[in-house]
Tab-separated table of C-alpha atoms and ligand atoms in Angstrom:
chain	number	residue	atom	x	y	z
A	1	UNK	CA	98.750	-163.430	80.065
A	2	UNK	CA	101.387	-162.992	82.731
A	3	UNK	CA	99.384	-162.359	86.456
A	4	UNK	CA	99.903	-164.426	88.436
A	5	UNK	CA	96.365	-165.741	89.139
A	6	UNK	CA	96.814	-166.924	85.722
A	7	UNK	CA	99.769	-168.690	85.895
A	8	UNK	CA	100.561	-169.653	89.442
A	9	UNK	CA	97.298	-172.220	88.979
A	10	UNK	CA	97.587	-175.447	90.849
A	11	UNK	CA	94.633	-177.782	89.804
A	12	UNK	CA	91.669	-177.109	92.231
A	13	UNK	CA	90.749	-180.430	94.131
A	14	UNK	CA	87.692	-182.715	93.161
A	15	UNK	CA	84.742	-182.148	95.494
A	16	UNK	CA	81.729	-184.020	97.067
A	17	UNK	CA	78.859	-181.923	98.351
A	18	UNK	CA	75.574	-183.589	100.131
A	19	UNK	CA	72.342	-181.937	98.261
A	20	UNK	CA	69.184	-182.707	99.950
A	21	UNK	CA	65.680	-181.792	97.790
A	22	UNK	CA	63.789	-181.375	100.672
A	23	UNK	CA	60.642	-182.607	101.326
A	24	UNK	CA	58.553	-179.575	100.334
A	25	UNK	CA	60.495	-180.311	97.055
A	26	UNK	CA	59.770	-183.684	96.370
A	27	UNK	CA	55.784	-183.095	97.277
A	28	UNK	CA	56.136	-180.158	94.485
A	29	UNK	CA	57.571	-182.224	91.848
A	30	UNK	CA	60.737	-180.461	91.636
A	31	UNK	CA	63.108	-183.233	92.313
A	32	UNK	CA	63.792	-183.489	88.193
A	33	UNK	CA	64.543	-179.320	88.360
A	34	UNK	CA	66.912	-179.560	90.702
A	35	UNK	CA	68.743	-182.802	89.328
A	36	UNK	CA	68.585	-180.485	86.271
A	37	UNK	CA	70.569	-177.454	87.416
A	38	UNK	CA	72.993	-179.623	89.397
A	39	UNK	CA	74.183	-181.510	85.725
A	40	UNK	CA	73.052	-177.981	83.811
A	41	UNK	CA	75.845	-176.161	85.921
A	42	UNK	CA	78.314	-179.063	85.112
A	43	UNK	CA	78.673	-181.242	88.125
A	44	UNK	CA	78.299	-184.964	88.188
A	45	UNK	CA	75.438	-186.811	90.341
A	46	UNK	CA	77.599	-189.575	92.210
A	47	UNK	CA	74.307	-190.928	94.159
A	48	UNK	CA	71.064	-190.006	94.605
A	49	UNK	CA	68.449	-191.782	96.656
A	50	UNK	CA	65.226	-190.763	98.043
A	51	UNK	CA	65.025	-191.832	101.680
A	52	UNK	CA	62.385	-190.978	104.476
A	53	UNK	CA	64.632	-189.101	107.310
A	54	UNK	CA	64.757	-190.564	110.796
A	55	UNK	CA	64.626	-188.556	113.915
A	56	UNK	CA	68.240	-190.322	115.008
A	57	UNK	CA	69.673	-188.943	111.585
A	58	UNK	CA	67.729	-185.329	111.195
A	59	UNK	CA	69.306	-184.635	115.038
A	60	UNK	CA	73.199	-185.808	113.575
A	61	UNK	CA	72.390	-183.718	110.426
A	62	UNK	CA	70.743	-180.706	111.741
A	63	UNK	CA	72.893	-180.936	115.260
A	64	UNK	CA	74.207	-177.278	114.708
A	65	UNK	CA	70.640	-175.964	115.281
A	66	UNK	CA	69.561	-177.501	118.302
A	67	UNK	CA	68.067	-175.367	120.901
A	68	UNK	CA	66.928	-172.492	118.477
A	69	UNK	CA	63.366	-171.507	117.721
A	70	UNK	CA	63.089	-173.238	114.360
A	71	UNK	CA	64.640	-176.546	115.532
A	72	UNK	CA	61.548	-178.609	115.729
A	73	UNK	CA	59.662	-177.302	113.162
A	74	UNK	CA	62.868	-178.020	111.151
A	75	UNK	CA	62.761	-181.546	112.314
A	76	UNK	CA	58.835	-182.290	111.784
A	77	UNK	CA	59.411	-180.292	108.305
A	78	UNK	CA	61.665	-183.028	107.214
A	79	UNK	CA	59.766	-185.566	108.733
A	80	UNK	CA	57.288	-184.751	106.888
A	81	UNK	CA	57.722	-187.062	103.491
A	82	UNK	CA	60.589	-188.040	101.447
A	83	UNK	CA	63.927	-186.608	100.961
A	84	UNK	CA	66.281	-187.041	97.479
A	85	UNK	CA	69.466	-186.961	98.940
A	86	UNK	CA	71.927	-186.871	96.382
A	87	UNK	CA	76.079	-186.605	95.942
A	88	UNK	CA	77.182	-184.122	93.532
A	89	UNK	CA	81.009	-183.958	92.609
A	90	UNK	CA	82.981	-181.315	90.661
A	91	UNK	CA	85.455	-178.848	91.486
A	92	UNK	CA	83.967	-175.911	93.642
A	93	UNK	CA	81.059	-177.578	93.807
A	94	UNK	CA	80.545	-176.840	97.816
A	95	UNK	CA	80.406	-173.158	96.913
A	96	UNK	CA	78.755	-173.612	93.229
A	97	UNK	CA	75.782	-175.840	94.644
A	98	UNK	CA	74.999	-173.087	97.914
A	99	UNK	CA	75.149	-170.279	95.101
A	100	UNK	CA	72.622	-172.255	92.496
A	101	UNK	CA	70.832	-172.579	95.702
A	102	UNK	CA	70.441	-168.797	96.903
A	103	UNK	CA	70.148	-167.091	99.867
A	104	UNK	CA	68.154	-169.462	102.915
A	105	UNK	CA	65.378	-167.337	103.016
A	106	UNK	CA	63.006	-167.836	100.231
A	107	UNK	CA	61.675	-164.374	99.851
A	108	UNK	CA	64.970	-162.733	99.729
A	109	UNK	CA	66.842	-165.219	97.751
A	110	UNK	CA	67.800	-163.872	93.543
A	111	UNK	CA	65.659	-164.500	91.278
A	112	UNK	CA	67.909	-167.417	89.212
A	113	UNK	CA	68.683	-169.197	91.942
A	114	UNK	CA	67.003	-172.481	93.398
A	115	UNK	CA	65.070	-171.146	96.353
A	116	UNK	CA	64.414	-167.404	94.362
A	117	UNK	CA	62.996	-169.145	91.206
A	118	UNK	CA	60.770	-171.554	93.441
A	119	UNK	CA	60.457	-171.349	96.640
A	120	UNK	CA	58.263	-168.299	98.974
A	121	UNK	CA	57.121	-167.663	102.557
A	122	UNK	CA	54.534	-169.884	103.222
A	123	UNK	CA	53.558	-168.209	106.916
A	124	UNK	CA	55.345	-171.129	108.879
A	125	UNK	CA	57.864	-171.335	111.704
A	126	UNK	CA	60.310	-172.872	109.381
A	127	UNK	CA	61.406	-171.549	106.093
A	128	UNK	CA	60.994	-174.458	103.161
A	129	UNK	CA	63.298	-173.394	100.655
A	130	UNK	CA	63.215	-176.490	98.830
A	131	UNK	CA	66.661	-177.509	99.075
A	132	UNK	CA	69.908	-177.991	101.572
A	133	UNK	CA	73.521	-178.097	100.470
A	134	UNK	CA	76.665	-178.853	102.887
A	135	UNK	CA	78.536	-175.573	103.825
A	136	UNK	CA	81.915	-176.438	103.976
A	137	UNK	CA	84.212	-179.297	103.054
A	138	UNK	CA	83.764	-180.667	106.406
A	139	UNK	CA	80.239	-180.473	106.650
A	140	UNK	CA	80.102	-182.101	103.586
A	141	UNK	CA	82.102	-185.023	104.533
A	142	UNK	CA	80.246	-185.926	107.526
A	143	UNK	CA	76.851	-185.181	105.901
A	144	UNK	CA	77.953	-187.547	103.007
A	145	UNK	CA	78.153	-190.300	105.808
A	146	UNK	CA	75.095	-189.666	107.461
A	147	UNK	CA	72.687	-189.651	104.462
A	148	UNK	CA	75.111	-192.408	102.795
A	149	UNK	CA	76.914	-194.568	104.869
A	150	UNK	CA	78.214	-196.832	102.377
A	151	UNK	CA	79.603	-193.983	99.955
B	201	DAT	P1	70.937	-173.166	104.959
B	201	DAT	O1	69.931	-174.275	104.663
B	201	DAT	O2	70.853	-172.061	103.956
B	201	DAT	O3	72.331	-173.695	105.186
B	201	DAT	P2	70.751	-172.923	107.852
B	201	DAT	O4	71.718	-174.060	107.932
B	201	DAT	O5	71.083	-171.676	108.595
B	201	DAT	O6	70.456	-172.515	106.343
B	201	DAT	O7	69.326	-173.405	108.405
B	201	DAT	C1	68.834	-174.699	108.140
B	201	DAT	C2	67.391	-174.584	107.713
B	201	DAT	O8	66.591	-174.095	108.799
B	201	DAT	C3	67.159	-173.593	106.580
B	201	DAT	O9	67.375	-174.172	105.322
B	201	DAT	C4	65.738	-173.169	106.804
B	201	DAT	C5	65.591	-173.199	108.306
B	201	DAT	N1	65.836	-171.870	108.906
B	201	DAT	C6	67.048	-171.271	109.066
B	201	DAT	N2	66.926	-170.086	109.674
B	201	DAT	C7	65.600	-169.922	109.916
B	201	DAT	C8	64.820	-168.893	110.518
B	201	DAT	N3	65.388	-167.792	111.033
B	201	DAT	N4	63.482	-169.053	110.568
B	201	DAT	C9	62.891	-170.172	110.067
B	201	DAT	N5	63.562	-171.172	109.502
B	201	DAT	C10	64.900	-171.063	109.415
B	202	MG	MG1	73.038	-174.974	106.669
């Protein structure tokens, strides 16, 4: 082989990614699936903890969606019960984790996929799609120190 995308490889870097199984998750017993896809895939769990959100830390987390129409139904949502907010580390595993996850909106999300195998429109003002993953490096860093300060 003599590409170059086969040759001119420098190592991809190590990544952190927050996962959250939302509460709609953990009320639905699916914390174990999700765990299981995340190390089925190949990535490593780093932490996981289940945690009861805070207004204070939903508002840091979610601070991107302030003002719209889903906001705080978004907020009660995931005040709603317990959250497993976990780490997950591998290479790609920003990207990898948001495509294991699907598309946000239940319904239209692949079959295969996190919120396609198990989630649906339950005729609410927020979509509960079971899961959240960071969406960048960036958001991942800061979510990372939100949910755990003392990673
Ligand atoms: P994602 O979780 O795929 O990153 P997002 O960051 O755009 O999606 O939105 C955060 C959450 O808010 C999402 O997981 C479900 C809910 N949500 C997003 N868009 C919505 C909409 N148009 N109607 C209802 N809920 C919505
Ligand atoms: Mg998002």
């Amino acid at each position: 082989m003599t590409d170059a995308a086969t040759t001119d490889t420098a190592a991809p870097a190590i990544e952190r990614t927050l996962v959250l199984v939302k509460p709609d998750g953990v009320r639905r017993g699916l914390s174990g699936e999700v765990l299981r896809r995340i190390e089925a895939k190949g990535y490593t769990l780093v932490a996981a903890e289940l945690k009861q959100a805070t207004p204070e830390l939903l508002a840091a987390h979610y601070a991107e969606h302030e003002g719209k129409p889903f906001y705080g139904p978004l907020v009660e949502f995931m005040l709603s019960g317990p959250t497993l907010a976990v780490v997950a580390e591998g290479q790609g595993v920003i990207t990898g984790f948001r495509s294991l996850a699907g598309a946000t909106n239940p319904t239209e999300a692949a079959p295969g996929t996190i919120r396609g195998d198990l989630g649906r429109d339950w005729g609410l003002k927020v979509q509960q799609n079971l899961v959240h993953g960071s969406d960048s490096p960036e958001s991942a860093a800061r979510e990372i120190g939100l949910w755990f300060p003392h990673v």
